[in-house]
Amino acid sequence: IALNGTYLNLIKQIIFANNKIVEAKDFVSQSREKIEVKIPLTAQTGKITISNGLAEPILVESENALSVTVSAITSVSPNPVKPGTNLTIEGTDLDLAKTVTLGGGKKATKIISTAANKVVLEVPADAQDGKVTLTMQSDVDVTSANAINTIVPSDITATPIPVKNGKVLSIAGKDLDLVTTVVFGGAKTGKITSQSETKIEVEVPKDATEGVATLNTRSTKTVST
């Protein structure tokens, strides 16, 4: 950006709204009437202050606020999304974001690709329902309009019924690879002996009582037989 005025050759610092300071040595150019300076990635929207840099400085503030661009989210897909799979965020200036946070305050640690108009990331295994938040380098947060829901296992069937304590119960369905524990009647947790996306085999605790079996996921969701 260019700052135009008088006696700008005396200026040693430019101070952005959130106290981000650019020293004279980092100016792009400087003359009596004009200073050109690159906006720090960490700068926020607000008025600019110029300083002569002395111990008791003379400070002059701009009349108008500088509007600093932040990311904008236009869409997030798919919704619902399966934890561990890819999520696509589309919008503008997305490359300005430093972190992406999903429901439950879970930060995305695996970014597949980043561009100004699109970010692709892997959804954390423990992500929960909630809006997507992009945090800028300036610590300004931008949040999606809609919440993103995580998939829960579905179409659950169990055999055999009845089942004998200490024996194996076979549970069939969809997205069963999301399951972390299977809890039987009496709040007794079974031992999972094999697991895939469509089938779980779990040993029924010897002290389990009659009742539904509850399947728990890392996203804190549950579904019952």
PDB file of C-alpha atoms in Angstrom:
ATOM      1  CA  ILE A   1       0.000   0.000   0.000  1.00  0.00           C
ATOM      2  CA  ALA A   2       1.015   3.627  -0.501  1.00  0.00           C
ATOM      3  CA  LEU A   3       0.779   6.273   2.223  1.00  0.00           C
ATOM      4  CA  ASN A   4       0.708   9.824   0.863  1.00  0.00           C
ATOM      5  CA  GLY A   5       1.348  12.952   2.957  1.00  0.00           C
ATOM      6  CA  THR A   6       4.029  15.398   3.995  1.00  0.00           C
ATOM      7  CA  TYR A   7       7.380  14.960   5.773  1.00  0.00           C
ATOM      8  CA  LEU A   8       7.035  11.181   5.480  1.00  0.00           C
ATOM      9  CA  ASN A   9      10.822  10.969   5.149  1.00  0.00           C
ATOM     10  CA  LEU A  10      10.935  11.454   8.948  1.00  0.00           C
ATOM     11  CA  ILE A  11       8.882   8.315   9.615  1.00  0.00           C
ATOM     12  CA  LYS A  12      10.632   5.310  11.155  1.00  0.00           C
ATOM     13  CA  GLN A  13       7.669   3.028  11.871  1.00  0.00           C
ATOM     14  CA  ILE A  14       4.237   2.167  10.499  1.00  0.00           C
ATOM     15  CA  ILE A  15       1.929   0.623  13.085  1.00  0.00           C
ATOM     16  CA  PHE A  16      -1.072  -1.427  11.977  1.00  0.00           C
ATOM     17  CA  ALA A  17      -4.306  -1.860  13.961  1.00  0.00           C
ATOM     18  CA  ASN A  18      -3.274  -4.820  16.114  1.00  0.00           C
ATOM     19  CA  ASN A  19       0.099  -3.239  16.966  1.00  0.00           C
ATOM     20  CA  LYS A  20       1.948  -4.898  14.109  1.00  0.00           C
ATOM     21  CA  ILE A  21       4.938  -2.679  13.415  1.00  0.00           C
ATOM     22  CA  VAL A  22       6.882  -2.327  10.163  1.00  0.00           C
ATOM     23  CA  GLU A  23      10.271  -0.631  10.572  1.00  0.00           C
ATOM     24  CA  ALA A  24      11.681   1.844   8.043  1.00  0.00           C
ATOM     25  CA  LYS A  25      14.329  -0.643   6.920  1.00  0.00           C
ATOM     26  CA  ASP A  26      11.497  -2.848   5.635  1.00  0.00           C
ATOM     27  CA  PHE A  27       9.657  -0.132   3.686  1.00  0.00           C
ATOM     28  CA  VAL A  28       9.417  -0.790  -0.045  1.00  0.00           C
ATOM     29  CA  SER A  29      10.166   2.888  -0.717  1.00  0.00           C
ATOM     30  CA  GLN A  30      10.196   6.188   1.196  1.00  0.00           C
ATOM     31  CA  SER A  31      10.265   9.856   0.225  1.00  0.00           C
ATOM     32  CA  ARG A  32       9.064  13.139   1.687  1.00  0.00           C
ATOM     33  CA  GLU A  33       5.572  12.694   0.172  1.00  0.00           C
ATOM     34  CA  LYS A  34       5.109   8.925   0.000  1.00  0.00           C
ATOM     35  CA  ILE A  35       5.830   5.623   1.732  1.00  0.00           C
ATOM     36  CA  GLU A  36       5.162   2.248   0.162  1.00  0.00           C
ATOM     37  CA  VAL A  37       4.941  -0.709   2.534  1.00  0.00           C
ATOM     38  CA  LYS A  38       3.863  -4.323   2.373  1.00  0.00           C
ATOM     39  CA  ILE A  39       0.997  -5.209   4.704  1.00  0.00           C
ATOM     40  CA  PRO A  40       2.128  -7.824   7.264  1.00  0.00           C
ATOM     41  CA  LEU A  41       0.319 -11.161   7.058  1.00  0.00           C
ATOM     42  CA  THR A  42      -0.616 -10.640  10.701  1.00  0.00           C
ATOM     43  CA  ALA A  43      -2.190  -7.191  10.201  1.00  0.00           C
ATOM     44  CA  GLN A  44      -5.862  -6.637  10.959  1.00  0.00           C
ATOM     45  CA  THR A  45      -8.412  -4.151   9.653  1.00  0.00           C
ATOM     46  CA  GLY A  46      -8.139  -0.749  11.337  1.00  0.00           C
ATOM     47  CA  LYS A  47      -6.472   2.638  11.248  1.00  0.00           C
ATOM     48  CA  ILE A  48      -2.748   2.996  10.519  1.00  0.00           C
ATOM     49  CA  THR A  49      -0.436   5.012  12.746  1.00  0.00           C
ATOM     50  CA  ILE A  50       2.894   6.474  11.614  1.00  0.00           C
ATOM     51  CA  SER A  51       5.710   7.196  14.085  1.00  0.00           C
ATOM     52  CA  ASN A  52       9.020   9.010  14.038  1.00  0.00           C
ATOM     53  CA  GLY A  53      10.355   6.216  16.252  1.00  0.00           C
ATOM     54  CA  LEU A  54      11.713   8.364  19.085  1.00  0.00           C
ATOM     55  CA  ALA A  55      11.572   7.479  22.780  1.00  0.00           C
ATOM     56  CA  GLU A  56       8.663   9.906  23.076  1.00  0.00           C
ATOM     57  CA  PRO A  57       7.332   9.513  19.544  1.00  0.00           C
ATOM     58  CA  ILE A  58       5.127  11.751  17.485  1.00  0.00           C
ATOM     59  CA  LEU A  59       2.229   9.597  16.343  1.00  0.00           C
ATOM     60  CA  VAL A  60      -0.126  10.435  13.487  1.00  0.00           C
ATOM     61  CA  GLU A  61      -3.175   8.268  12.797  1.00  0.00           C
ATOM     62  CA  SER A  62      -4.869   7.853   9.430  1.00  0.00           C
ATOM     63  CA  GLU A  63      -8.352   9.340   9.084  1.00  0.00           C
ATOM     64  CA  ASN A  64      -9.790   6.151   7.605  1.00  0.00           C
ATOM     65  CA  ALA A  65      -9.388   2.491   8.500  1.00  0.00           C
ATOM     66  CA  LEU A  66      -7.463   0.176   6.223  1.00  0.00           C
ATOM     67  CA  SER A  67      -9.633  -2.782   5.268  1.00  0.00           C
ATOM     68  CA  VAL A  68      -7.551  -5.964   5.279  1.00  0.00           C
ATOM     69  CA  THR A  69      -8.806  -8.920   3.254  1.00  0.00           C
ATOM     70  CA  VAL A  70      -9.750 -12.107   5.086  1.00  0.00           C
ATOM     71  CA  SER A  71     -10.823 -15.494   3.783  1.00  0.00           C
ATOM     72  CA  ALA A  72     -14.455 -16.138   2.864  1.00  0.00           C
ATOM     73  CA  ILE A  73     -16.091 -19.589   2.860  1.00  0.00           C
ATOM     74  CA  THR A  74     -18.741 -20.232   0.195  1.00  0.00           C
ATOM     75  CA  SER A  75     -19.201 -23.991   0.556  1.00  0.00           C
ATOM     76  CA  VAL A  76     -17.991 -27.029   2.476  1.00  0.00           C
ATOM     77  CA  SER A  77     -18.540 -30.542   1.145  1.00  0.00           C
ATOM     78  CA  PRO A  78     -19.453 -33.299   1.574  1.00  0.00           C
ATOM     79  CA  ASN A  79     -21.957 -32.843   4.371  1.00  0.00           C
ATOM     80  CA  PRO A  80     -22.274 -35.117   6.253  1.00  0.00           C
ATOM     81  CA  VAL A  81     -18.641 -36.211   6.104  1.00  0.00           C
ATOM     82  CA  LYS A  82     -16.946 -39.354   7.340  1.00  0.00           C
ATOM     83  CA  PRO A  83     -14.058 -38.800   9.766  1.00  0.00           C
ATOM     84  CA  GLY A  84     -10.796 -39.847   8.156  1.00  0.00           C
ATOM     85  CA  THR A  85     -11.931 -38.853   4.652  1.00  0.00           C
ATOM     86  CA  ASN A  86     -11.366 -35.634   2.710  1.00  0.00           C
ATOM     87  CA  LEU A  87     -13.332 -32.416   3.161  1.00  0.00           C
ATOM     88  CA  THR A  88     -13.296 -29.639   0.556  1.00  0.00           C
ATOM     89  CA  ILE A  89     -13.643 -25.979   1.525  1.00  0.00           C
ATOM     90  CA  GLU A  90     -14.318 -23.521  -1.304  1.00  0.00           C
ATOM     91  CA  GLY A  91     -14.246 -19.734  -1.155  1.00  0.00           C
ATOM     92  CA  THR A  92     -11.918 -16.785  -1.655  1.00  0.00           C
ATOM     93  CA  ASP A  93      -8.488 -15.942  -0.243  1.00  0.00           C
ATOM     94  CA  LEU A  94      -8.382 -19.270   1.576  1.00  0.00           C
ATOM     95  CA  ASP A  95      -4.587 -19.297   1.337  1.00  0.00           C
ATOM     96  CA  LEU A  96      -4.514 -16.594   4.034  1.00  0.00           C
ATOM     97  CA  ALA A  97      -5.649 -19.076   6.695  1.00  0.00           C
ATOM     98  CA  LYS A  98      -3.089 -20.626   9.018  1.00  0.00           C
ATOM     99  CA  THR A  99      -5.332 -23.255  10.681  1.00  0.00           C
ATOM    100  CA  VAL A 100      -8.620 -25.041  10.031  1.00  0.00           C
ATOM    101  CA  THR A 101     -10.702 -26.151  13.010  1.00  0.00           C
ATOM    102  CA  LEU A 102     -13.671 -28.514  12.870  1.00  0.00           C
ATOM    103  CA  GLY A 103     -16.399 -29.373  15.368  1.00  0.00           C
ATOM    104  CA  GLY A 104     -15.277 -30.148  18.885  1.00  0.00           C
ATOM    105  CA  GLY A 105     -12.318 -27.809  18.475  1.00  0.00           C
ATOM    106  CA  LYS A 106     -10.426 -30.419  16.435  1.00  0.00           C
ATOM    107  CA  LYS A 107      -7.718 -28.897  14.256  1.00  0.00           C
ATOM    108  CA  ALA A 108      -7.020 -30.395  10.843  1.00  0.00           C
ATOM    109  CA  THR A 109      -3.427 -31.614  10.889  1.00  0.00           C
ATOM    110  CA  LYS A 110      -3.339 -33.124   7.404  1.00  0.00           C
ATOM    111  CA  ILE A 111      -3.895 -30.564   4.632  1.00  0.00           C
ATOM    112  CA  ILE A 112      -4.023 -32.260   1.225  1.00  0.00           C
ATOM    113  CA  SER A 113      -3.890 -29.105  -0.895  1.00  0.00           C
ATOM    114  CA  THR A 114      -4.229 -25.346  -0.506  1.00  0.00           C
ATOM    115  CA  ALA A 115      -5.191 -22.708  -3.074  1.00  0.00           C
ATOM    116  CA  ALA A 116      -6.837 -19.299  -2.932  1.00  0.00           C
ATOM    117  CA  ASN A 117     -10.206 -20.763  -3.909  1.00  0.00           C
ATOM    118  CA  LYS A 118     -10.027 -24.274  -2.434  1.00  0.00           C
ATOM    119  CA  VAL A 119      -8.613 -26.161   0.541  1.00  0.00           C
ATOM    120  CA  VAL A 120      -8.760 -29.954   0.789  1.00  0.00           C
ATOM    121  CA  LEU A 121      -8.069 -31.581   4.137  1.00  0.00           C
ATOM    122  CA  GLU A 122      -8.428 -34.872   5.925  1.00  0.00           C
ATOM    123  CA  VAL A 123     -11.100 -34.808   8.617  1.00  0.00           C
ATOM    124  CA  PRO A 124      -9.644 -35.792  12.012  1.00  0.00           C
ATOM    125  CA  ALA A 125     -10.868 -39.155  13.274  1.00  0.00           C
ATOM    126  CA  ASP A 126     -12.282 -37.491  16.395  1.00  0.00           C
ATOM    127  CA  ALA A 127     -13.915 -34.496  14.678  1.00  0.00           C
ATOM    128  CA  GLN A 128     -17.431 -33.725  15.900  1.00  0.00           C
ATOM    129  CA  ASP A 129     -20.461 -31.945  14.470  1.00  0.00           C
ATOM    130  CA  GLY A 130     -20.004 -28.193  14.151  1.00  0.00           C
ATOM    131  CA  LYS A 131     -19.032 -25.308  11.916  1.00  0.00           C
ATOM    132  CA  VAL A 132     -15.671 -25.042  10.165  1.00  0.00           C
ATOM    133  CA  THR A 133     -13.461 -22.187  11.374  1.00  0.00           C
ATOM    134  CA  LEU A 134     -10.521 -20.719   9.480  1.00  0.00           C
ATOM    135  CA  THR A 135      -8.047 -18.743  11.585  1.00  0.00           C
ATOM    136  CA  MET A 136      -6.096 -16.074   9.722  1.00  0.00           C
ATOM    137  CA  GLN A 137      -2.441 -15.189  10.280  1.00  0.00           C
ATOM    138  CA  SER A 138      -3.893 -12.119  12.016  1.00  0.00           C
ATOM    139  CA  ASP A 139      -5.814 -14.390  14.437  1.00  0.00           C
ATOM    140  CA  VAL A 140      -9.160 -13.288  12.945  1.00  0.00           C
ATOM    141  CA  ASP A 141     -11.597 -16.207  12.695  1.00  0.00           C
ATOM    142  CA  VAL A 142     -13.860 -16.887   9.701  1.00  0.00           C
ATOM    143  CA  THR A 143     -16.628 -19.446  10.242  1.00  0.00           C
ATOM    144  CA  SER A 144     -18.759 -21.417   7.779  1.00  0.00           C
ATOM    145  CA  ALA A 145     -22.457 -20.541   7.593  1.00  0.00           C
ATOM    146  CA  ASN A 146     -23.594 -24.109   8.222  1.00  0.00           C
ATOM    147  CA  ALA A 147     -22.512 -26.849  10.598  1.00  0.00           C
ATOM    148  CA  ILE A 148     -20.782 -29.910   9.170  1.00  0.00           C
ATOM    149  CA  ASN A 149     -22.120 -33.202  10.500  1.00  0.00           C
ATOM    150  CA  THR A 150     -20.075 -36.364  10.906  1.00  0.00           C
ATOM    151  CA  ILE A 151     -21.362 -39.717   9.695  1.00  0.00           C
ATOM    152  CA  VAL A 152     -22.546 -42.271  12.226  1.00  0.00           C
ATOM    153  CA  PRO A 153     -22.598 -46.051  11.569  1.00  0.00           C
ATOM    154  CA  SER A 154     -25.947 -47.191  10.170  1.00  0.00           C
ATOM    155  CA  ASP A 155     -28.002 -50.214   9.031  1.00  0.00           C
ATOM    156  CA  ILE A 156     -26.943 -52.108  12.148  1.00  0.00           C
ATOM    157  CA  THR A 157     -27.820 -55.803  12.547  1.00  0.00           C
ATOM    158  CA  ALA A 158     -26.467 -58.268  15.093  1.00  0.00           C
ATOM    159  CA  THR A 159     -26.283 -62.078  15.131  1.00  0.00           C
ATOM    160  CA  PRO A 160     -26.849 -64.402  16.818  1.00  0.00           C
ATOM    161  CA  ILE A 161     -29.680 -63.239  19.039  1.00  0.00           C
ATOM    162  CA  PRO A 162     -29.812 -64.422  21.712  1.00  0.00           C
ATOM    163  CA  VAL A 163     -26.061 -64.641  22.238  1.00  0.00           C
ATOM    164  CA  LYS A 164     -24.220 -66.475  24.975  1.00  0.00           C
ATOM    165  CA  ASN A 165     -21.928 -64.627  27.379  1.00  0.00           C
ATOM    166  CA  GLY A 166     -18.289 -65.145  26.404  1.00  0.00           C
ATOM    167  CA  LYS A 167     -19.183 -65.853  22.767  1.00  0.00           C
ATOM    168  CA  VAL A 168     -18.714 -63.665  19.700  1.00  0.00           C
ATOM    169  CA  LEU A 169     -21.447 -61.347  18.446  1.00  0.00           C
ATOM    170  CA  SER A 170     -21.257 -60.349  14.773  1.00  0.00           C
ATOM    171  CA  ILE A 171     -22.430 -56.828  13.974  1.00  0.00           C
ATOM    172  CA  ALA A 172     -23.004 -55.844  10.339  1.00  0.00           C
ATOM    173  CA  GLY A 173     -23.696 -52.391   8.931  1.00  0.00           C
ATOM    174  CA  LYS A 174     -22.144 -49.351   7.262  1.00  0.00           C
ATOM    175  CA  ASP A 175     -19.121 -47.309   8.387  1.00  0.00           C
ATOM    176  CA  LEU A 176     -18.351 -49.660  11.250  1.00  0.00           C
ATOM    177  CA  ASP A 177     -14.656 -48.771  10.988  1.00  0.00           C
ATOM    178  CA  LEU A 178     -15.578 -45.624  12.953  1.00  0.00           C
ATOM    179  CA  VAL A 179     -16.474 -47.655  16.038  1.00  0.00           C
ATOM    180  CA  THR A 180     -14.059 -47.583  18.976  1.00  0.00           C
ATOM    181  CA  THR A 181     -15.999 -49.536  21.625  1.00  0.00           C
ATOM    182  CA  VAL A 182     -19.052 -51.783  21.911  1.00  0.00           C
ATOM    183  CA  VAL A 183     -20.858 -51.591  25.248  1.00  0.00           C
ATOM    184  CA  PHE A 184     -23.355 -54.255  26.341  1.00  0.00           C
ATOM    185  CA  GLY A 185     -26.035 -54.358  29.018  1.00  0.00           C
ATOM    186  CA  GLY A 186     -24.763 -53.539  32.482  1.00  0.00           C
ATOM    187  CA  ALA A 187     -22.306 -51.048  30.900  1.00  0.00           C
ATOM    188  CA  LYS A 188     -19.909 -53.871  30.078  1.00  0.00           C
ATOM    189  CA  THR A 189     -17.450 -53.245  27.243  1.00  0.00           C
ATOM    190  CA  GLY A 190     -16.816 -56.120  24.847  1.00  0.00           C
ATOM    191  CA  LYS A 191     -13.520 -57.055  23.254  1.00  0.00           C
ATOM    192  CA  ILE A 192     -13.432 -56.332  19.512  1.00  0.00           C
ATOM    193  CA  THR A 193     -11.732 -59.268  17.811  1.00  0.00           C
ATOM    194  CA  SER A 194     -12.070 -58.096  14.199  1.00  0.00           C
ATOM    195  CA  GLN A 195     -13.281 -54.971  12.480  1.00  0.00           C
ATOM    196  CA  SER A 196     -13.911 -53.648   8.977  1.00  0.00           C
ATOM    197  CA  GLU A 197     -16.082 -51.000   7.348  1.00  0.00           C
ATOM    198  CA  THR A 198     -19.021 -53.429   7.158  1.00  0.00           C
ATOM    199  CA  LYS A 199     -18.521 -55.878  10.034  1.00  0.00           C
ATOM    200  CA  ILE A 200     -17.405 -56.061  13.656  1.00  0.00           C
ATOM    201  CA  GLU A 201     -16.928 -59.182  15.712  1.00  0.00           C
ATOM    202  CA  VAL A 202     -16.963 -58.604  19.443  1.00  0.00           C
ATOM    203  CA  GLU A 203     -16.674 -60.945  22.402  1.00  0.00           C
ATOM    204  CA  VAL A 204     -19.620 -60.574  24.756  1.00  0.00           C
ATOM    205  CA  PRO A 205     -18.423 -59.955  28.344  1.00  0.00           C
ATOM    206  CA  LYS A 206     -19.218 -62.804  30.706  1.00  0.00           C
ATOM    207  CA  ASP A 207     -20.941 -60.393  33.079  1.00  0.00           C
ATOM    208  CA  ALA A 208     -22.934 -58.504  30.424  1.00  0.00           C
ATOM    209  CA  THR A 209     -26.684 -58.355  30.981  1.00  0.00           C
ATOM    210  CA  GLU A 210     -29.536 -58.390  28.495  1.00  0.00           C
ATOM    211  CA  GLY A 211     -30.059 -55.190  26.507  1.00  0.00           C
ATOM    212  CA  VAL A 212     -29.016 -53.322  23.410  1.00  0.00           C
ATOM    213  CA  ALA A 213     -25.360 -53.092  22.459  1.00  0.00           C
ATOM    214  CA  THR A 214     -24.159 -49.509  21.986  1.00  0.00           C
ATOM    215  CA  LEU A 215     -21.481 -48.657  19.430  1.00  0.00           C
ATOM    216  CA  ASN A 216     -19.373 -45.586  20.241  1.00  0.00           C
ATOM    217  CA  THR A 217     -17.253 -43.538  17.811  1.00  0.00           C
ATOM    218  CA  ARG A 218     -14.330 -41.125  18.270  1.00  0.00           C
ATOM    219  CA  SER A 219     -16.711 -38.344  17.267  1.00  0.00           C
ATOM    220  CA  THR A 220     -18.655 -39.038  20.506  1.00  0.00           C
ATOM    221  CA  LYS A 221     -21.609 -40.363  18.525  1.00  0.00           C
ATOM    222  CA  THR A 222     -23.408 -43.556  19.407  1.00  0.00           C
ATOM    223  CA  VAL A 223     -25.710 -46.034  17.670  1.00  0.00           C
ATOM    224  CA  SER A 224     -27.359 -49.098  19.148  1.00  0.00           C
ATOM    225  CA  THR A 225     -28.243 -52.560  17.924  1.00  0.00           C
TER     226      THR A 225
END
